[in-house]
Short mmCIF file of C-alpha atoms in Angstrom, two decimals:
data_model
loop_
_atom_site.label_atom_id
_atom_site.label_comp_id
_atom_site.label_asym_id
_atom_site.label_seq_id
_atom_site.Cartn_x
_atom_site.Cartn_y
_atom_site.Cartn_z
CA MET A 6 -1.05 23.62 -2.38
CA LYS A 7 -3.32 21.80 -4.05
CA LEU A 8 -3.68 18.12 -3.76
CA LEU A 9 -5.37 15.29 -5.55
CA PHE A 10 -5.80 12.02 -4.22
CA VAL A 11 -6.32 9.23 -6.45
CA ALA A 12 -8.63 6.41 -4.24
CA ASP A 13 -11.30 4.09 -3.88
CA PRO A 14 -15.35 6.33 -3.63
CA LEU A 15 -15.14 9.13 -1.39
CA GLU A 16 -17.83 6.88 0.41
CA SER A 17 -16.14 3.81 1.07
CA PHE A 18 -13.71 5.49 3.69
CA LYS A 19 -13.23 3.56 7.46
CA ILE A 20 -12.40 7.21 8.49
CA TYR A 21 -11.92 5.94 12.16
CA LYS A 22 -9.36 3.93 10.24
CA ASP A 23 -8.26 5.38 6.60
CA SER A 24 -5.04 6.13 6.53
CA THR A 25 -6.03 8.21 3.08
CA TYR A 26 -8.14 10.28 5.27
CA ALA A 27 -5.58 10.64 8.12
CA MET A 28 -3.21 12.23 5.01
CA MET A 29 -6.33 14.50 4.22
CA ARG A 30 -6.85 16.30 7.24
CA GLU A 31 -3.29 16.78 8.00
CA ALA A 32 -3.14 18.25 4.53
CA ALA A 33 -6.39 19.67 5.17
CA ALA A 34 -5.37 21.18 8.92
CA ARG A 35 -2.42 22.77 7.35
CA GLY A 36 -4.39 24.79 4.96
CA HIS A 37 -4.21 22.78 1.37
CA THR A 38 -6.88 22.21 -1.53
CA LEU A 39 -8.33 18.94 -1.22
CA MET A 40 -9.74 16.73 -4.83
CA ALA A 41 -10.20 13.64 -5.28
CA CYS A 42 -11.32 10.83 -8.08
CA ARG A 43 -10.91 8.01 -8.94
CA PRO A 44 -8.53 6.08 -10.89
CA GLU A 45 -11.63 5.47 -13.61
CA ASP A 46 -11.58 9.06 -13.49
CA LEU A 47 -8.74 9.61 -15.31
CA ARG A 48 -8.38 10.61 -19.13
CA TRP A 49 -6.12 11.16 -21.89
CA GLN A 50 -6.99 11.96 -25.13
CA ARG A 51 -4.38 13.32 -28.10
CA GLY A 52 -3.98 17.31 -28.39
CA GLU A 53 -5.11 16.97 -23.96
CA PRO A 54 -2.98 16.35 -21.24
CA VAL A 55 -3.82 13.47 -18.75
CA LEU A 56 -7.60 14.50 -16.85
CA GLY A 57 -8.78 13.65 -13.67
CA PHE A 58 -12.88 13.92 -13.31
CA VAL A 59 -13.18 15.24 -9.61
CA ARG A 60 -14.58 16.49 -6.96
CA ASP A 61 -13.50 19.39 -4.62
CA ILE A 62 -13.98 18.53 -1.26
CA GLU A 63 -13.92 19.64 2.36
CA LEU A 64 -13.39 18.54 5.34
CA THR A 65 -16.31 18.63 8.26
CA GLY A 66 -14.70 17.41 10.86
CA HIS A 67 -18.28 15.21 11.45
CA GLY A 68 -18.04 10.93 10.83
CA GLY A 69 -16.83 7.98 12.60
CA GLU A 70 -17.52 4.57 12.33
CA GLY A 71 -20.28 3.87 9.19
CA ARG A 72 -20.96 7.33 9.17
CA HIS A 73 -20.32 9.02 5.63
CA ASP A 74 -20.81 12.85 6.23
CA TRP A 75 -17.10 13.46 6.95
CA PHE A 76 -16.75 15.36 3.58
CA ARG A 77 -18.76 18.01 1.22
CA ALA A 78 -18.22 18.30 -2.64
CA ALA A 79 -18.11 21.02 -4.23
CA GLN A 80 -19.30 18.13 -7.67
CA GLN A 81 -21.26 15.38 -7.59
CA PRO A 82 -21.32 12.56 -9.66
CA PRO A 83 -21.68 12.28 -12.47
CA HIS A 84 -20.97 15.64 -12.76
CA GLU A 85 -17.21 16.07 -11.86
CA ARG A 86 -14.94 18.75 -13.35
CA PRO A 87 -12.12 17.83 -15.89
CA GLN A 88 -8.57 18.85 -13.69
CA PRO A 89 -4.92 18.51 -15.31
CA LEU A 90 -3.14 16.80 -13.21
CA ARG A 91 -0.31 18.65 -14.14
CA ASP A 92 -2.01 22.16 -12.99
CA VAL A 93 -2.47 20.97 -9.14
CA ASP A 94 1.37 20.69 -7.04
CA ALA A 95 0.53 17.13 -6.08
CA VAL A 96 -1.25 13.73 -7.59
CA LEU A 97 -1.30 11.37 -4.44
CA MET A 98 -1.73 7.48 -5.90
CA ARG A 99 -3.91 5.95 -3.31
CA LYS A 100 -6.14 3.27 -4.84
CA ASP A 101 -6.19 -0.02 -2.65
CA PRO A 102 -5.18 -2.91 -4.36
CA PRO A 103 -5.67 -5.64 -5.33
CA PHE A 104 -2.85 -5.10 -8.60
CA ASP A 105 -4.41 -5.60 -11.32
CA SER A 106 -4.64 -4.26 -15.03
CA GLU A 107 -6.72 -1.54 -14.85
CA TYR A 108 -4.46 -0.39 -11.85
CA PHE A 109 -1.88 -1.09 -14.34
CA TYR A 110 -3.06 0.99 -16.71
CA ALA A 111 -4.04 4.06 -14.51
CA THR A 112 -0.02 4.39 -13.37
CA HIS A 113 1.34 4.53 -17.17
CA LEU A 114 -2.04 7.25 -17.58
CA LEU A 115 -0.41 8.75 -14.34
CA SER A 116 3.09 8.84 -16.01
CA GLN A 117 1.76 10.47 -19.22
CA ALA A 118 0.87 12.97 -16.51
CA GLU A 119 4.50 12.91 -15.29
CA ARG A 120 6.00 13.60 -18.21
CA GLU A 121 3.31 16.76 -18.72
CA GLY A 122 4.60 18.58 -15.00
CA ALA A 123 3.21 16.57 -12.72
CA ARG A 124 4.20 15.01 -9.62
CA VAL A 125 2.74 11.95 -8.14
CA PHE A 126 3.47 10.31 -5.17
CA ASN A 127 4.35 7.22 -5.26
CA LYS A 128 5.69 7.08 -8.37
CA PRO A 129 3.67 5.35 -11.08
CA ALA A 130 6.83 3.89 -12.62
CA ALA A 131 7.87 3.19 -8.95
CA LEU A 132 5.19 1.23 -8.47
CA ARG A 133 4.84 -1.20 -11.26
CA GLU A 134 8.42 -2.14 -11.15
CA HIS A 135 7.67 -3.51 -7.39
CA PRO A 136 4.72 -5.85 -6.54
CA GLU A 137 3.83 -6.00 -3.00
CA LYS A 138 5.08 -9.68 -2.60
CA LEU A 139 7.89 -10.25 -4.92
CA ALA A 140 10.05 -7.39 -4.10
CA ILE A 141 11.64 -8.98 -1.40
CA LEU A 142 13.17 -10.65 -3.24
CA GLU A 143 16.05 -8.12 -4.59
CA PHE A 144 16.20 -8.18 -0.40
CA PRO A 145 17.18 -12.12 0.67
CA GLN A 146 19.51 -11.10 3.73
CA PHE A 147 16.29 -9.98 5.31
CA ILE A 148 13.43 -12.96 4.36
CA ALA A 149 13.10 -16.83 5.02
CA PRO A 150 13.50 -19.26 2.81
CA THR A 151 11.22 -18.51 -0.02
CA LEU A 152 10.31 -20.26 -3.36
CA VAL A 153 8.09 -18.90 -6.13
CA THR A 154 7.41 -20.95 -9.11
CA ARG A 155 4.24 -22.46 -10.74
CA ASP A 156 5.76 -26.17 -10.96
CA ALA A 157 3.64 -28.70 -7.85
CA ALA A 158 6.95 -30.80 -7.83
CA ASP A 159 8.84 -27.61 -7.00
CA ILE A 160 5.92 -26.81 -4.15
CA ARG A 161 6.67 -30.58 -2.63
CA ARG A 162 9.90 -30.16 -2.51
CA PHE A 163 9.74 -26.97 -0.85
CA HIS A 164 7.87 -28.39 1.66
CA ALA A 165 9.65 -31.60 1.80
CA GLU A 166 13.33 -29.52 3.03
CA HIS A 167 11.11 -27.29 5.48
CA GLY A 168 8.00 -29.07 6.41
CA ASP A 169 6.08 -26.30 7.68
CA ILE A 170 5.44 -23.75 4.52
CA ILE A 171 3.33 -21.23 3.93
CA LEU A 172 1.60 -20.62 0.24
CA LYS A 173 -0.56 -17.57 -0.69
CA PRO A 174 -0.77 -15.92 -4.49
CA LEU A 175 1.13 -13.28 -5.65
CA ASP A 176 -1.93 -10.91 -6.10
CA GLY A 177 -3.82 -11.85 -2.39
CA MET A 178 -3.90 -8.86 -0.64
CA GLY A 179 -5.97 -8.69 3.07
CA GLY A 180 -4.61 -12.08 3.81
CA MET A 181 -6.79 -13.03 0.88
CA GLY A 182 -5.98 -16.76 -0.27
CA ILE A 183 -2.90 -18.12 2.19
CA PHE A 184 -2.85 -21.60 3.60
CA ARG A 185 -0.46 -23.16 6.18
CA VAL A 186 0.88 -26.82 5.63
CA GLY A 187 2.53 -28.30 8.22
CA PRO A 188 4.43 -31.71 8.51
CA ASP A 189 1.86 -33.87 7.60
CA GLY A 190 1.90 -32.15 4.15
CA LEU A 191 -1.89 -32.53 4.54
CA ASN A 192 -4.08 -30.71 1.61
CA LEU A 193 -0.65 -29.77 0.01
CA GLY A 194 -1.84 -31.17 -3.66
CA SER A 195 -5.52 -29.73 -3.32
CA ILE A 196 -4.20 -26.35 -2.01
CA SER A 197 -1.09 -25.64 -4.41
CA GLU A 198 -3.59 -26.89 -6.99
CA THR A 199 -6.17 -24.53 -5.75
CA LEU A 200 -3.57 -21.42 -6.27
CA ASN A 201 -1.16 -22.52 -8.88
CA ARG A 202 -4.40 -23.59 -11.05
CA GLY A 203 -2.77 -26.21 -12.74
CA GLY A 204 0.67 -24.48 -13.67
CA ALA A 205 -1.22 -21.50 -14.85
CA GLN A 206 -0.30 -19.08 -12.36
CA THR A 207 2.80 -18.24 -10.32
CA VAL A 208 2.40 -18.67 -6.04
CA MET A 209 4.97 -17.65 -3.42
CA VAL A 210 5.74 -20.83 -0.81
CA GLN A 211 7.52 -19.57 2.91
CA LYS A 212 8.55 -21.09 5.62
CA TYR A 213 6.21 -20.95 8.41
CA LEU A 214 7.28 -18.23 10.75
CA PRO A 215 6.48 -19.44 14.17
CA ASP A 216 6.69 -15.52 15.42
CA ILE A 217 3.54 -14.85 13.14
CA VAL A 218 1.75 -15.46 16.97
CA LYS A 219 3.72 -12.44 18.33
CA GLY A 220 2.39 -10.07 15.01
CA ASP A 221 2.62 -9.04 11.11
CA LYS A 222 4.55 -5.93 12.30
CA ARG A 223 3.71 -3.39 9.23
CA VAL A 224 6.32 -0.90 9.70
CA LEU A 225 6.53 3.02 7.72
CA VAL A 226 8.75 4.13 6.25
CA ILE A 227 8.25 8.02 5.03
CA GLY A 228 10.84 9.64 2.55
CA GLY A 229 13.09 7.12 3.38
CA GLU A 230 13.09 7.29 6.93
CA PRO A 231 11.78 4.78 9.37
CA VAL A 232 8.15 5.89 11.73
CA PRO A 233 9.30 4.71 15.25
CA TYR A 234 6.86 2.16 15.96
CA ALA A 235 5.12 -0.30 13.90
CA LEU A 236 1.60 -1.94 13.99
CA ALA A 237 1.82 -5.28 15.43
CA ARG A 238 -0.89 -7.17 13.58
CA ILE A 239 -1.65 -10.43 15.65
CA PRO A 240 -3.74 -12.96 14.61
CA GLN A 241 -6.69 -13.82 17.19
CA GLY A 242 -7.75 -17.67 18.15
CA SER A 243 -7.36 -20.30 15.72
CA GLU A 244 -6.22 -17.77 13.04
CA ILE A 245 -2.65 -17.90 11.18
CA ARG A 246 -3.58 -14.69 9.65
CA GLY A 247 -2.83 -11.59 11.11
CA ASN A 248 -4.76 -9.04 8.46
CA LEU A 249 -6.80 -6.85 10.38
CA ALA A 250 -9.04 -7.01 7.42
CA VAL A 251 -9.64 -11.22 8.89
CA GLY A 252 -9.35 -9.96 12.61
CA GLY A 253 -6.08 -9.61 13.42
CA LYS A 254 -5.62 -7.11 16.97
CA GLY A 255 -3.46 -3.96 16.30
CA VAL A 256 -0.99 -3.66 18.64
CA ALA A 257 1.35 0.04 18.41
CA GLN A 258 4.95 -1.00 19.48
CA PRO A 259 8.27 0.47 19.14
CA LEU A 260 10.39 -0.61 16.70
CA THR A 261 13.11 -3.69 17.87
CA PRO A 262 16.17 -3.24 16.32
CA ARG A 263 16.30 -5.89 13.79
CA GLU A 264 12.96 -4.00 12.41
CA HIS A 265 14.99 -0.22 11.99
CA GLU A 266 17.78 -2.52 10.52
CA ILE A 267 15.53 -3.38 7.93
CA ALA A 268 13.96 -0.17 7.29
CA SER A 269 17.08 1.46 7.64
CA THR A 270 18.72 -0.24 4.68
CA LEU A 271 15.22 -0.59 2.55
CA GLY A 272 14.50 2.66 3.13
CA PRO A 273 16.88 5.01 1.56
CA VAL A 274 16.96 2.48 -1.77
CA LEU A 275 12.68 2.59 -2.20
CA ALA A 276 12.85 6.17 -1.70
CA ALA A 277 15.13 6.73 -4.51
CA ARG A 278 13.24 5.24 -6.71
CA GLY A 279 10.42 7.91 -5.86
CA LEU A 280 8.36 6.14 -3.02
CA LEU A 281 7.59 8.51 -0.59
CA LEU A 282 5.71 5.53 1.18
CA VAL A 283 6.20 2.60 1.87
CA GLY A 284 5.01 0.12 4.49
CA LEU A 285 7.27 -2.89 5.22
CA ASP A 286 5.60 -6.34 6.83
CA VAL A 287 7.87 -8.01 8.95
CA ILE A 288 7.36 -11.38 11.03
CA GLY A 289 9.76 -12.22 13.67
CA ASP A 290 13.17 -11.38 12.51
CA CYS A 291 12.48 -11.56 8.23
CA LEU A 292 10.62 -9.08 5.49
CA THR A 293 7.72 -10.48 3.99
CA GLU A 294 6.45 -8.10 1.87
CA ILE A 295 7.20 -4.40 0.57
CA ASN A 296 3.98 -2.57 0.29
CA VAL A 297 3.41 0.63 -1.98
CA THR A 298 0.54 0.93 -3.25
CA SER A 299 -1.45 2.52 -0.87
CA PRO A 300 0.13 2.04 2.87
CA THR A 301 -1.87 1.79 5.27
CA CYS A 302 -2.18 1.46 9.66
CA PHE A 303 -1.27 5.40 10.45
CA ALA A 304 -4.59 6.26 12.52
CA GLU A 305 -3.98 2.72 14.86
CA ILE A 306 0.09 4.00 15.14
CA THR A 307 -0.94 7.78 16.25
CA GLN A 308 -3.87 6.29 18.34
CA GLN A 309 -2.05 3.96 20.30
CA SER A 310 1.64 5.66 20.45
CA GLY A 311 1.16 9.40 19.45
CA PHE A 312 3.32 9.81 17.02
CA ASP A 313 1.51 12.57 14.61
CA VAL A 314 2.27 9.66 11.17
CA ALA A 315 0.47 11.88 8.73
CA GLY A 316 1.96 15.04 9.68
CA ARG A 317 5.78 13.36 9.02
CA PHE A 318 4.14 12.10 5.57
CA ILE A 319 2.88 16.08 5.41
CA ASP A 320 5.85 16.85 5.85
CA ALA A 321 8.33 14.89 3.45
CA LEU A 322 5.68 15.38 0.74
CA GLU A 323 5.96 19.31 1.55
CA ALA A 324 9.22 19.58 1.74
CA ALA A 325 9.48 16.81 -1.78
CA LEU A 326 7.27 19.85 -3.60
CA ARG A 327 8.93 22.72 -1.60
CA ASP A 328 12.38 21.51 -3.10
CA GLY A 329 11.63 20.98 -6.13
CA ALA A 330 12.43 17.14 -6.10
CA THR A 331 10.87 14.38 -7.43
CA GLY A 332 9.46 11.76 -4.78
CA ALA A 333 13.75 9.71 -5.57
CA GLU A 334 15.30 13.11 -4.61
CA ALA A 335 13.00 14.09 -1.39
CA GLY A 336 13.85 10.59 0.09
CA ALA A 337 17.40 10.36 -0.95
#
């Protein structure tokens, strides 16, 4: 197969832990051809198909933390070659958040490529329809008490009811902009003003979950089926955030019955919408996020548990393409 990865610059990859690299390595080991471009390398012009200005790459088997010699490219910027997306076997959208306007526009170009015959995973329309924090609202049976609002008075009311709360922006990533306000309400007004910008920006507020001390679990779902191990991202020191980006410790653990229940319930629903790969975040018994843009933790789970996450993913991708199914049908 010819696989095109739409991702961040290859030179920015930390391959010792990068899930996109793990996908590439497994695909290359099976003889598949690899190409890469960035979202800004996509182009559509009337009378032409959607193009990606791509680099044809080979993996060297080298590399490690801080090294950039893990790939060889036949083309170097600004001399990438034009590649119609409809003429590759699969386009994998792996651009990291934030889901900003440019990401949104890229999904529309990818939707146009789909109309021309391209196969895109995860499906662009599904990426647009599942903002990673708000997507949990569809599944209230699995979430903690949650409020989404611009209204500072609403936030104060929610705090008065629940006492210990978490506030976060809807467009944050890697733990950015997350605040905890305890029963004393210290700094609640200031934090609300900072996050909602005087009512101009919507905020998510949730009841604080003490089980965060046991880890913010990342549960991967591939083709509608849960991977049997989660990565518990455990806060360190005085931190309340378990995100690896802010120093959380990642520990692979077998799924609990509750985590399996959540993943098994959501998996088929999300796969039927074209989401071949999903990362569910779970704290204690509660679902906190549904990650669809570029779910990670392949490397950590595989290294610690021995379960081949990238192998499972490429199996699912090959099955989708072999069966001629869309991303939705492959997971159904």
